PDB file of C-alpha atoms in Angstrom:
ATOM      1  CA  MET Q   1     -28.351  -5.720  -3.471  1.00  0.00           C
ATOM      2  CA  PRO Q   2     -26.495  -6.351  -6.724  1.00  0.00           C
ATOM      3  CA  SER Q   3     -25.479  -9.932  -7.520  1.00  0.00           C
ATOM      4  CA  THR Q   4     -22.931  -9.354 -10.285  1.00  0.00           C
ATOM      5  CA  ILE Q   5     -20.189  -9.711  -8.154  1.00  0.00           C
ATOM      6  CA  ALA Q   6     -18.963 -13.216  -7.919  1.00  0.00           C
ATOM      7  CA  SER Q   7     -17.087 -14.429  -4.565  1.00  0.00           C
ATOM      8  CA  GLY Q   8     -13.462 -13.615  -4.536  1.00  0.00           C
ATOM      9  CA  THR Q   9     -13.290 -11.172  -7.249  1.00  0.00           C
ATOM     10  CA  LYS Q  10     -13.882  -7.851  -5.487  1.00  0.00           C
ATOM     11  CA  ASP Q  11     -12.212  -6.373  -2.703  1.00  0.00           C
ATOM     12  CA  PHE Q  12     -12.891  -3.377  -0.255  1.00  0.00           C
ATOM     13  CA  LEU Q  13      -9.627  -1.382  -0.128  1.00  0.00           C
ATOM     14  CA  THR Q  14     -10.837   2.155  -0.244  1.00  0.00           C
ATOM     15  CA  ILE Q  15     -14.479   3.751  -0.710  1.00  0.00           C
ATOM     16  CA  GLY Q  16     -13.597   5.359  -3.785  1.00  0.00           C
ATOM     17  CA  GLU Q  17     -13.063   2.202  -5.510  1.00  0.00           C
ATOM     18  CA  TRP Q  18     -16.544   1.263  -4.922  1.00  0.00           C
ATOM     19  CA  SER Q  19     -19.798   2.900  -6.855  1.00  0.00           C
ATOM     20  CA  ALA Q  20     -22.259   4.880  -5.075  1.00  0.00           C
ATOM     21  CA  THR Q  21     -24.804   1.998  -5.636  1.00  0.00           C
ATOM     22  CA  GLU Q  22     -22.584  -0.469  -3.878  1.00  0.00           C
ATOM     23  CA  ILE Q  23     -22.020   2.033  -0.846  1.00  0.00           C
ATOM     24  CA  PHE Q  24     -25.877   2.705  -0.535  1.00  0.00           C
ATOM     25  CA  ASP Q  25     -26.505  -1.042  -0.950  1.00  0.00           C
ATOM     26  CA  VAL Q  26     -23.977  -2.111   1.951  1.00  0.00           C
ATOM     27  CA  LEU Q  27     -25.516   0.672   4.206  1.00  0.00           C
ATOM     28  CA  GLU Q  28     -28.895  -0.587   3.533  1.00  0.00           C
ATOM     29  CA  LYS Q  29     -27.820  -4.347   4.159  1.00  0.00           C
ATOM     30  CA  ALA Q  30     -26.085  -2.997   7.405  1.00  0.00           C
ATOM     31  CA  THR Q  31     -29.313  -1.596   8.806  1.00  0.00           C
ATOM     32  CA  VAL Q  32     -31.177  -4.960   8.120  1.00  0.00           C
ATOM     33  CA  LEU Q  33     -28.498  -6.923   9.768  1.00  0.00           C
ATOM     34  CA  LYS Q  34     -28.643  -4.440  12.661  1.00  0.00           C
ATOM     35  CA  ASN Q  35     -32.504  -4.813  12.874  1.00  0.00           C
ATOM     36  CA  GLN Q  36     -32.285  -8.544  12.503  1.00  0.00           C
ATOM     37  CA  GLN Q  37     -29.880  -8.651  15.480  1.00  0.00           C
ATOM     38  CA  LYS Q  38     -32.072  -6.262  17.691  1.00  0.00           C
ATOM     39  CA  SER Q  39     -35.094  -8.569  17.132  1.00  0.00           C
ATOM     40  CA  GLY Q  40     -33.247 -11.789  17.652  1.00  0.00           C
ATOM     41  CA  THR Q  41     -33.969 -13.214  13.984  1.00  0.00           C
ATOM     42  CA  GLN Q  42     -30.556 -12.727  12.546  1.00  0.00           C
ATOM     43  CA  HIS Q  43     -29.651 -15.575   9.890  1.00  0.00           C
ATOM     44  CA  LYS Q  44     -26.287 -17.587   9.708  1.00  0.00           C
ATOM     45  CA  GLU Q  45     -25.854 -16.344   6.251  1.00  0.00           C
ATOM     46  CA  LEU Q  46     -22.140 -16.864   6.022  1.00  0.00           C
ATOM     47  CA  GLU Q  47     -22.022 -20.339   7.881  1.00  0.00           C
ATOM     48  CA  GLY Q  48     -18.843 -22.402   7.197  1.00  0.00           C
ATOM     49  CA  LYS Q  49     -16.987 -19.220   5.807  1.00  0.00           C
ATOM     50  CA  ILE Q  50     -13.494 -18.307   7.409  1.00  0.00           C
ATOM     51  CA  LEU Q  51     -12.054 -14.801   7.830  1.00  0.00           C
ATOM     52  CA  GLY Q  52      -8.279 -14.334   8.323  1.00  0.00           C
ATOM     53  CA  MET Q  53      -7.446 -11.090  10.209  1.00  0.00           C
ATOM     54  CA  ILE Q  54      -3.757  -9.828   9.628  1.00  0.00           C
ATOM     55  CA  PHE Q  55      -2.771  -7.187  12.317  1.00  0.00           C
ATOM     56  CA  GLU Q  56       0.362  -5.245  11.805  1.00  0.00           C
ATOM     57  CA  LYS Q  57      -1.155  -2.420  13.932  1.00  0.00           C
ATOM     58  CA  SER Q  58      -2.781  -3.120  17.197  1.00  0.00           C
ATOM     59  CA  SER Q  59      -6.799  -2.656  17.609  1.00  0.00           C
ATOM     60  CA  THR Q  60      -9.778  -2.696  19.720  1.00  0.00           C
ATOM     61  CA  ARG Q  61     -12.834  -1.858  17.570  1.00  0.00           C
ATOM     62  CA  THR Q  62     -11.326  -3.410  14.213  1.00  0.00           C
ATOM     63  CA  ARG Q  63     -10.344  -6.877  15.917  1.00  0.00           C
ATOM     64  CA  VAL Q  64     -13.554  -7.308  17.822  1.00  0.00           C
ATOM     65  CA  SER Q  65     -15.976  -6.143  15.524  1.00  0.00           C
ATOM     66  CA  PHE Q  66     -14.817  -8.165  12.486  1.00  0.00           C
ATOM     67  CA  GLU Q  67     -14.531 -11.384  14.655  1.00  0.00           C
ATOM     68  CA  ALA Q  68     -17.903 -10.983  16.511  1.00  0.00           C
ATOM     69  CA  GLY Q  69     -19.456 -10.000  13.266  1.00  0.00           C
ATOM     70  CA  MET Q  70     -18.294 -13.294  11.289  1.00  0.00           C
ATOM     71  CA  ILE Q  71     -19.416 -15.362  14.325  1.00  0.00           C
ATOM     72  CA  GLN Q  72     -22.898 -13.857  14.229  1.00  0.00           C
ATOM     73  CA  LEU Q  73     -23.114 -14.569  10.780  1.00  0.00           C
ATOM     74  CA  GLY Q  74     -22.161 -18.239  11.294  1.00  0.00           C
ATOM     75  CA  GLY Q  75     -18.749 -18.040  10.162  1.00  0.00           C
ATOM     76  CA  ASN Q  76     -15.309 -18.177  12.045  1.00  0.00           C
ATOM     77  CA  ALA Q  77     -12.361 -15.742  12.328  1.00  0.00           C
ATOM     78  CA  ILE Q  78      -8.754 -16.281  12.698  1.00  0.00           C
ATOM     79  CA  HIS Q  79      -6.733 -13.348  14.409  1.00  0.00           C
ATOM     80  CA  LEU Q  80      -2.928 -13.253  13.085  1.00  0.00           C
ATOM     81  CA  LYS Q  81      -0.432 -11.057  14.280  1.00  0.00           C
ATOM     82  CA  SER Q  82       2.258 -10.230  11.769  1.00  0.00           C
ATOM     83  CA  ASP Q  83       4.756 -11.623  14.210  1.00  0.00           C
ATOM     84  CA  ASP Q  84       3.259 -14.725  14.292  1.00  0.00           C
ATOM     85  CA  LEU Q  85       3.288 -14.971  10.495  1.00  0.00           C
ATOM     86  CA  GLN Q  86       6.394 -15.904   8.141  1.00  0.00           C
ATOM     87  CA  LEU Q  87       5.716 -12.132   7.256  1.00  0.00           C
ATOM     88  CA  GLY Q  88       7.755 -11.296  10.278  1.00  0.00           C
ATOM     89  CA  ARG Q  89      10.866 -13.225   9.046  1.00  0.00           C
ATOM     90  CA  GLY Q  90      10.821 -11.821   5.496  1.00  0.00           C
ATOM     91  CA  GLU Q  91       8.223 -13.952   3.663  1.00  0.00           C
ATOM     92  CA  SER Q  92       6.936 -11.693   0.802  1.00  0.00           C
ATOM     93  CA  VAL Q  93       3.435  -9.974   0.975  1.00  0.00           C
ATOM     94  CA  GLU Q  94       2.566 -12.205  -2.565  1.00  0.00           C
ATOM     95  CA  ASP Q  95       3.380 -15.343  -1.171  1.00  0.00           C
ATOM     96  CA  THR Q  96       1.835 -14.952   2.058  1.00  0.00           C
ATOM     97  CA  ALA Q  97      -1.515 -13.613   0.227  1.00  0.00           C
ATOM     98  CA  MET Q  98      -1.549 -16.577  -2.191  1.00  0.00           C
ATOM     99  CA  VAL Q  99      -1.067 -19.212   0.772  1.00  0.00           C
ATOM    100  CA  LEU Q 100      -3.598 -17.698   3.090  1.00  0.00           C
ATOM    101  CA  SER Q 101      -6.052 -17.719   0.036  1.00  0.00           C
ATOM    102  CA  GLN Q 102      -5.933 -21.337   0.091  1.00  0.00           C
ATOM    103  CA  TYR Q 103      -7.161 -21.476   3.833  1.00  0.00           C
ATOM    104  CA  VAL Q 104      -9.530 -18.939   4.189  1.00  0.00           C
ATOM    105  CA  ASP Q 105     -12.538 -17.340   2.360  1.00  0.00           C
ATOM    106  CA  ALA Q 106     -11.687 -13.577   2.886  1.00  0.00           C
ATOM    107  CA  LEU Q 107      -8.863 -11.553   4.392  1.00  0.00           C
ATOM    108  CA  MET Q 108      -8.924  -8.410   6.472  1.00  0.00           C
ATOM    109  CA  ILE Q 109      -5.817  -6.503   7.034  1.00  0.00           C
ATOM    110  CA  ARG Q 110      -4.725  -3.663   9.332  1.00  0.00           C
ATOM    111  CA  THR Q 111      -1.394  -2.146   8.330  1.00  0.00           C
ATOM    112  CA  PHE Q 112       0.731   0.731   7.593  1.00  0.00           C
ATOM    113  CA  GLY Q 113       1.484   1.663   4.089  1.00  0.00           C
ATOM    114  CA  HIS Q 114      -1.403   1.261   1.627  1.00  0.00           C
ATOM    115  CA  ASP Q 115       0.942  -0.148  -0.948  1.00  0.00           C
ATOM    116  CA  ILE Q 116       1.153  -3.300   1.348  1.00  0.00           C
ATOM    117  CA  ILE Q 117      -2.388  -4.143   1.278  1.00  0.00           C
ATOM    118  CA  GLN Q 118      -2.752  -3.296  -2.490  1.00  0.00           C
ATOM    119  CA  ARG Q 119       0.051  -5.824  -3.187  1.00  0.00           C
ATOM    120  CA  PHE Q 120      -1.568  -8.369  -0.960  1.00  0.00           C
ATOM    121  CA  ALA Q 121      -5.241  -7.620  -2.641  1.00  0.00           C
ATOM    122  CA  ASP Q 122      -3.335  -8.112  -6.087  1.00  0.00           C
ATOM    123  CA  ALA Q 123      -1.853 -11.460  -5.165  1.00  0.00           C
ATOM    124  CA  ALA Q 124      -4.772 -12.887  -3.291  1.00  0.00           C
ATOM    125  CA  THR Q 125      -7.612 -15.150  -4.991  1.00  0.00           C
ATOM    126  CA  VAL Q 126     -10.040 -14.254  -2.066  1.00  0.00           C
ATOM    127  CA  PRO Q 127     -11.705 -10.808  -1.116  1.00  0.00           C
ATOM    128  CA  VAL Q 128      -9.317  -8.352   0.788  1.00  0.00           C
ATOM    129  CA  ILE Q 129     -10.788  -5.761   3.237  1.00  0.00           C
ATOM    130  CA  ASN Q 130      -8.982  -2.726   4.421  1.00  0.00           C
ATOM    131  CA  GLY Q 131      -9.201  -2.757   8.367  1.00  0.00           C
ATOM    132  CA  LEU Q 132      -6.823   0.374   8.192  1.00  0.00           C
ATOM    133  CA  THR Q 133      -3.899   1.742   6.311  1.00  0.00           C
ATOM    134  CA  ASP Q 134      -1.933   5.126   6.820  1.00  0.00           C
ATOM    135  CA  MET Q 135      -3.923   6.575   3.716  1.00  0.00           C
ATOM    136  CA  HIS Q 136      -7.427   5.074   4.276  1.00  0.00           C
ATOM    137  CA  HIS Q 137      -9.957   3.780   6.818  1.00  0.00           C
ATOM    138  CA  PRO Q 138     -12.962   2.730   4.987  1.00  0.00           C
ATOM    139  CA  THR Q 139     -14.713   0.442   7.195  1.00  0.00           C
ATOM    140  CA  GLN Q 140     -14.585   3.274   9.901  1.00  0.00           C
ATOM    141  CA  VAL Q 141     -16.055   5.932   7.506  1.00  0.00           C
ATOM    142  CA  MET Q 142     -18.674   3.509   6.417  1.00  0.00           C
ATOM    143  CA  ALA Q 143     -19.755   3.282   9.882  1.00  0.00           C
ATOM    144  CA  ASP Q 144     -19.901   6.934  10.218  1.00  0.00           C
ATOM    145  CA  LEU Q 145     -21.936   7.179   7.045  1.00  0.00           C
ATOM    146  CA  LEU Q 146     -24.411   4.676   8.620  1.00  0.00           C
ATOM    147  CA  THR Q 147     -24.529   6.638  11.842  1.00  0.00           C
ATOM    148  CA  ILE Q 148     -25.165  10.066  10.254  1.00  0.00           C
ATOM    149  CA  LYS Q 149     -27.781   8.288   8.001  1.00  0.00           C
ATOM    150  CA  GLU Q 150     -29.509   7.252  11.207  1.00  0.00           C
ATOM    151  CA  VAL Q 151     -29.247  10.358  13.133  1.00  0.00           C
ATOM    152  CA  LYS Q 152     -29.833  12.901  10.545  1.00  0.00           C
ATOM    153  CA  GLY Q 153     -32.369  10.806   8.241  1.00  0.00           C
ATOM    154  CA  GLY Q 154     -30.314  10.637   5.173  1.00  0.00           C
ATOM    155  CA  LEU Q 155     -27.033  11.944   3.633  1.00  0.00           C
ATOM    156  CA  GLN Q 156     -28.040  14.167   0.969  1.00  0.00           C
ATOM    157  CA  ASP Q 157     -27.494  17.929   1.789  1.00  0.00           C
ATOM    158  CA  VAL Q 158     -26.014  16.886   5.497  1.00  0.00           C
ATOM    159  CA  LYS Q 159     -22.946  19.246   6.124  1.00  0.00           C
ATOM    160  CA  VAL Q 160     -20.011  17.504   8.119  1.00  0.00           C
ATOM    161  CA  ALA Q 161     -17.297  19.209   9.372  1.00  0.00           C
ATOM    162  CA  TYR Q 162     -14.127  17.375   9.904  1.00  0.00           C
ATOM    163  CA  ILE Q 163     -11.634  18.909  12.230  1.00  0.00           C
ATOM    164  CA  GLY Q 164      -7.984  18.156  12.614  1.00  0.00           C
ATOM    165  CA  ASP Q 165      -5.413  15.908  10.797  1.00  0.00           C
ATOM    166  CA  GLY Q 166      -5.836  15.330   7.153  1.00  0.00           C
ATOM    167  CA  ASN Q 167      -5.044  11.486   7.567  1.00  0.00           C
ATOM    168  CA  ASN Q 168      -6.791   8.220   6.578  1.00  0.00           C
ATOM    169  CA  MET Q 169     -10.006   9.264   8.276  1.00  0.00           C
ATOM    170  CA  ALA Q 170     -10.311  12.676   6.287  1.00  0.00           C
ATOM    171  CA  HIS Q 171      -9.239  10.704   3.051  1.00  0.00           C
ATOM    172  CA  SER Q 172     -11.985   8.288   3.554  1.00  0.00           C
ATOM    173  CA  PHE Q 173     -14.507  10.911   4.605  1.00  0.00           C
ATOM    174  CA  ILE Q 174     -13.771  12.678   1.358  1.00  0.00           C
ATOM    175  CA  GLU Q 175     -14.354   9.550  -0.694  1.00  0.00           C
ATOM    176  CA  GLY Q 176     -17.789   8.773   1.373  1.00  0.00           C
ATOM    177  CA  ALA Q 177     -18.911  12.433   0.942  1.00  0.00           C
ATOM    178  CA  ALA Q 178     -18.245  12.253  -2.982  1.00  0.00           C
ATOM    179  CA  LYS Q 179     -20.056   8.806  -3.226  1.00  0.00           C
ATOM    180  CA  THR Q 180     -23.277  10.118  -1.001  1.00  0.00           C
ATOM    181  CA  GLY Q 181     -23.552  13.656  -1.636  1.00  0.00           C
ATOM    182  CA  LEU Q 182     -22.504  14.823   2.017  1.00  0.00           C
ATOM    183  CA  HIS Q 183     -21.291  18.244   1.920  1.00  0.00           C
ATOM    184  CA  LEU Q 184     -17.763  17.903   3.675  1.00  0.00           C
ATOM    185  CA  SER Q 185     -15.674  20.759   4.882  1.00  0.00           C
ATOM    186  CA  ILE Q 186     -12.183  19.827   6.573  1.00  0.00           C
ATOM    187  CA  ALA Q 187     -10.340  22.066   8.646  1.00  0.00           C
ATOM    188  CA  ALA Q 188      -6.664  21.181   8.818  1.00  0.00           C
ATOM    189  CA  PRO Q 189      -3.635  22.948  10.084  1.00  0.00           C
ATOM    190  CA  VAL Q 190      -1.272  24.274   7.261  1.00  0.00           C
ATOM    191  CA  GLY Q 191       0.926  21.372   6.431  1.00  0.00           C
ATOM    192  CA  TYR Q 192      -1.414  18.872   7.661  1.00  0.00           C
ATOM    193  CA  GLU Q 193      -4.058  18.798   4.856  1.00  0.00           C
ATOM    194  CA  PRO Q 194      -5.247  15.824   3.112  1.00  0.00           C
ATOM    195  CA  ASP Q 195      -3.717  14.475   0.168  1.00  0.00           C
ATOM    196  CA  LYS Q 196      -4.219  16.729  -2.748  1.00  0.00           C
ATOM    197  CA  LYS Q 197      -5.081  14.063  -5.492  1.00  0.00           C
ATOM    198  CA  ILE Q 198      -7.648  12.806  -3.147  1.00  0.00           C
ATOM    199  CA  VAL Q 199      -9.142  16.210  -2.626  1.00  0.00           C
ATOM    200  CA  ALA Q 200      -9.244  16.798  -6.185  1.00  0.00           C
ATOM    201  CA  ALA Q 201     -10.810  13.479  -7.246  1.00  0.00           C
ATOM    202  CA  GLY Q 202     -13.342  13.988  -4.282  1.00  0.00           C
ATOM    203  CA  GLU Q 203     -14.374  17.534  -5.552  1.00  0.00           C
ATOM    204  CA  GLN Q 204     -14.832  16.085  -8.969  1.00  0.00           C
ATOM    205  CA  GLU Q 205     -16.994  13.405  -8.115  1.00  0.00           C
ATOM    206  CA  ALA Q 206     -18.902  15.271  -5.380  1.00  0.00           C
ATOM    207  CA  ALA Q 207     -20.176  17.919  -8.100  1.00  0.00           C
ATOM    208  CA  LEU Q 208     -21.858  14.733  -9.876  1.00  0.00           C
ATOM    209  CA  THR Q 209     -23.599  13.608  -6.629  1.00  0.00           C
ATOM    210  CA  GLY Q 210     -24.749  16.897  -5.360  1.00  0.00           C
ATOM    211  CA  GLY Q 211     -22.287  17.059  -2.734  1.00  0.00           C
ATOM    212  CA  SER Q 212     -19.134  19.011  -2.081  1.00  0.00           C
ATOM    213  CA  VAL Q 213     -15.786  18.916  -0.400  1.00  0.00           C
ATOM    214  CA  SER Q 214     -13.769  21.802   0.651  1.00  0.00           C
ATOM    215  CA  ILE Q 215     -10.726  22.288   2.692  1.00  0.00           C
ATOM    216  CA  THR Q 216      -9.941  25.326   4.894  1.00  0.00           C
ATOM    217  CA  ALA Q 217      -7.307  26.212   7.912  1.00  0.00           C
ATOM    218  CA  ASP Q 218     -10.269  27.783   9.993  1.00  0.00           C
ATOM    219  CA  PRO Q 219     -12.028  25.344  12.077  1.00  0.00           C
ATOM    220  CA  LYS Q 220     -15.026  27.966  12.613  1.00  0.00           C
ATOM    221  CA  GLU Q 221     -15.315  28.195   8.940  1.00  0.00           C
ATOM    222  CA  ALA Q 222     -15.864  24.662   8.478  1.00  0.00           C
ATOM    223  CA  VAL Q 223     -18.105  24.104  11.494  1.00  0.00           C
ATOM    224  CA  GLU Q 224     -20.425  26.941  10.573  1.00  0.00           C
ATOM    225  CA  HIS Q 225     -24.034  25.555   9.995  1.00  0.00           C
ATOM    226  CA  ALA Q 226     -22.503  22.251  10.467  1.00  0.00           C
ATOM    227  CA  ASP Q 227     -25.000  19.302  11.173  1.00  0.00           C
ATOM    228  CA  VAL Q 228     -22.020  16.828  11.988  1.00  0.00           C
ATOM    229  CA  ILE Q 229     -18.871  17.484  13.712  1.00  0.00           C
ATOM    230  CA  VAL Q 230     -16.211  14.746  13.464  1.00  0.00           C
ATOM    231  CA  THR Q 231     -12.649  14.733  14.770  1.00  0.00           C
ATOM    232  CA  ASP Q 232      -9.786  12.257  15.222  1.00  0.00           C
ATOM    233  CA  VAL Q 233      -6.645  12.129  17.512  1.00  0.00           C
ATOM    234  CA  TRP Q 234      -3.843  14.584  16.495  1.00  0.00           C
ATOM    235  CA  ALA Q 235      -0.959  11.894  16.276  1.00  0.00           C
ATOM    236  CA  SER Q 236      -2.126   8.539  14.925  1.00  0.00           C
ATOM    237  CA  MET Q 237      -0.523   5.144  15.714  1.00  0.00           C
ATOM    238  CA  GLY Q 238       3.075   5.211  14.345  1.00  0.00           C
ATOM    239  CA  GLN Q 239       3.481   9.013  14.511  1.00  0.00           C
ATOM    240  CA  GLU Q 240       4.207   9.186  18.416  1.00  0.00           C
ATOM    241  CA  GLU Q 241       7.265  10.687  18.036  1.00  0.00           C
ATOM    242  CA  GLU Q 242       5.512  13.785  16.378  1.00  0.00           C
ATOM    243  CA  GLN Q 243       3.286  14.338  19.531  1.00  0.00           C
ATOM    244  CA  ALA Q 244       4.990  17.591  20.570  1.00  0.00           C
ATOM    245  CA  ALA Q 245       5.147  19.081  17.208  1.00  0.00           C
ATOM    246  CA  ARG Q 246       1.645  18.358  16.550  1.00  0.00           C
ATOM    247  CA  MET Q 247       0.297  19.470  20.042  1.00  0.00           C
ATOM    248  CA  GLY Q 248       1.702  22.849  18.807  1.00  0.00           C
ATOM    249  CA  ALA Q 249       0.313  22.733  15.195  1.00  0.00           C
ATOM    250  CA  PHE Q 250      -2.964  21.718  16.381  1.00  0.00           C
ATOM    251  CA  GLN Q 251      -3.715  24.430  18.936  1.00  0.00           C
ATOM    252  CA  GLY Q 252      -7.019  26.109  17.959  1.00  0.00           C
ATOM    253  CA  PHE Q 253      -8.294  22.855  16.427  1.00  0.00           C
ATOM    254  CA  GLN Q 254      -9.729  21.427  19.607  1.00  0.00           C
ATOM    255  CA  VAL Q 255     -13.346  20.588  19.432  1.00  0.00           C
ATOM    256  CA  ASN Q 256     -14.853  22.457  22.372  1.00  0.00           C
ATOM    257  CA  GLU Q 257     -18.241  24.388  23.523  1.00  0.00           C
ATOM    258  CA  ASP Q 258     -16.779  27.597  21.782  1.00  0.00           C
ATOM    259  CA  LEU Q 259     -16.267  25.854  18.476  1.00  0.00           C
ATOM    260  CA  CYS Q 260     -19.440  23.851  18.364  1.00  0.00           C
ATOM    261  CA  SER Q 261     -21.567  26.857  19.094  1.00  0.00           C
ATOM    262  CA  TYR Q 262     -21.061  27.788  15.288  1.00  0.00           C
ATOM    263  CA  ALA Q 263     -22.650  24.631  14.459  1.00  0.00           C
ATOM    264  CA  LYS Q 264     -26.564  24.095  14.129  1.00  0.00           C
ATOM    265  CA  GLN Q 265     -28.178  23.631  17.393  1.00  0.00           C
ATOM    266  CA  ASP Q 266     -29.029  19.993  17.011  1.00  0.00           C
ATOM    267  CA  TYR Q 267     -25.387  19.195  15.549  1.00  0.00           C
ATOM    268  CA  THR Q 268     -24.103  15.555  16.370  1.00  0.00           C
ATOM    269  CA  PHE Q 269     -20.591  14.717  17.300  1.00  0.00           C
ATOM    270  CA  MET Q 270     -18.505  11.841  16.247  1.00  0.00           C
ATOM    271  CA  HIS Q 271     -15.210  10.462  16.862  1.00  0.00           C
ATOM    272  CA  CYS Q 272     -13.679   6.961  15.540  1.00  0.00           C
ATOM    273  CA  LEU Q 273     -12.011   6.509  18.785  1.00  0.00           C
ATOM    274  CA  PRO Q 274      -9.831   5.972  20.649  1.00  0.00           C
ATOM    275  CA  ALA Q 275     -10.074   9.803  22.178  1.00  0.00           C
ATOM    276  CA  HIS Q 276      -7.728  11.896  23.999  1.00  0.00           C
ATOM    277  CA  ARG Q 277      -9.895  13.789  26.043  1.00  0.00           C
ATOM    278  CA  GLY Q 278      -8.303  17.558  26.627  1.00  0.00           C
ATOM    279  CA  GLU Q 279      -6.413  17.274  23.211  1.00  0.00           C
ATOM    280  CA  GLU Q 280      -8.550  16.894  20.054  1.00  0.00           C
ATOM    281  CA  VAL Q 281     -11.777  17.078  22.064  1.00  0.00           C
ATOM    282  CA  THR Q 282     -12.957  18.202  25.558  1.00  0.00           C
ATOM    283  CA  SER Q 283     -14.949  15.970  27.913  1.00  0.00           C
ATOM    284  CA  GLN Q 284     -17.954  18.284  27.745  1.00  0.00           C
ATOM    285  CA  ILE Q 285     -18.198  17.595  24.033  1.00  0.00           C
ATOM    286  CA  ILE Q 286     -17.410  13.992  23.679  1.00  0.00           C
ATOM    287  CA  ASP Q 287     -19.311  13.007  26.900  1.00  0.00           C
ATOM    288  CA  GLY Q 288     -22.186  15.317  26.294  1.00  0.00           C
ATOM    289  CA  SER Q 289     -25.855  15.173  24.648  1.00  0.00           C
ATOM    290  CA  HIS Q 290     -24.600  15.804  21.075  1.00  0.00           C
ATOM    291  CA  SER Q 291     -22.334  12.872  21.259  1.00  0.00           C
ATOM    292  CA  VAL Q 292     -22.888   9.626  19.394  1.00  0.00           C
ATOM    293  CA  VAL Q 293     -19.412   8.191  19.488  1.00  0.00           C
ATOM    294  CA  PHE Q 294     -20.513   4.737  21.254  1.00  0.00           C
ATOM    295  CA  GLU Q 295     -23.315   4.356  18.721  1.00  0.00           C
ATOM    296  CA  GLU Q 296     -20.966   5.106  15.995  1.00  0.00           C
ATOM    297  CA  ALA Q 297     -18.599   2.303  17.386  1.00  0.00           C
ATOM    298  CA  GLN Q 298     -21.360  -0.126  17.516  1.00  0.00           C
ATOM    299  CA  ASN Q 299     -22.141   0.530  13.820  1.00  0.00           C
ATOM    300  CA  ARG Q 300     -18.688  -0.819  12.836  1.00  0.00           C
ATOM    301  CA  LEU Q 301     -20.030  -4.362  13.733  1.00  0.00           C
ATOM    302  CA  HIS Q 302     -23.181  -3.966  11.633  1.00  0.00           C
ATOM    303  CA  VAL Q 303     -21.356  -2.256   8.414  1.00  0.00           C
ATOM    304  CA  GLN Q 304     -18.522  -4.725   8.559  1.00  0.00           C
ATOM    305  CA  LYS Q 305     -20.903  -7.773   8.504  1.00  0.00           C
ATOM    306  CA  ALA Q 306     -22.622  -6.045   5.571  1.00  0.00           C
ATOM    307  CA  ILE Q 307     -19.183  -5.583   3.653  1.00  0.00           C
ATOM    308  CA  MET Q 308     -18.375  -9.426   4.615  1.00  0.00           C
ATOM    309  CA  HIS Q 309     -21.753 -10.582   3.166  1.00  0.00           C
ATOM    310  CA  TYR Q 310     -21.466  -8.625   0.375  1.00  0.00           C
ATOM    311  CA  LEU Q 311     -17.917  -9.982  -0.554  1.00  0.00           C
ATOM    312  CA  LEU Q 312     -18.769 -13.490   0.149  1.00  0.00           C
ATOM    313  CA  SER Q 313     -22.257 -13.736  -1.094  1.00  0.00           C
ATOM    314  CA  GLY Q 314     -22.209 -11.347  -4.103  1.00  0.00           C
ATOM    315  CA  LYS Q 315     -25.315  -9.754  -2.940  1.00  0.00           C
TER     316      LYS Q 315
END
């Protein structure tokens, strides 16, 4: 992997901010680390390093995979709820970032507005990793890219159909497709499409990598001849008050056997979890033979280890 990035000078806030070379190098490192763990030969490459983890949104996979990953690499992780910090009493994001930078080697943040993590990264003097914001979920999509690569043998010329809300997952998938040459077709209800600026940038970059990004309001059009079908919950954390309206708007966007019949026979189903069976996906699909959702969840661990290794070792 490239060694031009010095420790403390690089963040991972969005996939779009990293080069295609960096994305592929991290995916390759994730595969190496995964194979090392399977063989029992993994090295403590981040021994003595400390990751601070700030959670303004609760988590299962993000919390456990980052903490376990850091421990497996020989380091340590500190779990910090926003209510436990002076952030909860009005200390500025910038002051908190500068102080914590003196205690830990990297910071992972799971929060609401993307501007918060951007401000944090601007003030911090250690690498900052986006564990999720309302606009982007890059660590999850990196795990998804690794899963697709494993299942389909690569990323070039693979068609991914993303069905549902044009949310943070859709945004990061657009950037991931643009960097890696995937063909991404997003089907979202009118009024719930992904951000137009992110779409435009993705379309432009995808044209250079051999991939494509398209948006439609017709799920069947998106799924036609798809190699991979991806979905997410219809109401994400913080949108609970919109649940009833979203249930109406997303009728017809459920991933079920009828919709999946338009995909290739050997299609793969993915979901970032948690899933609401009977809403965005049926049990027959998520618990069926085409589903790799738990392999996908496992890959959060390996990808995040690779990201931390890259940011903290520069290679």
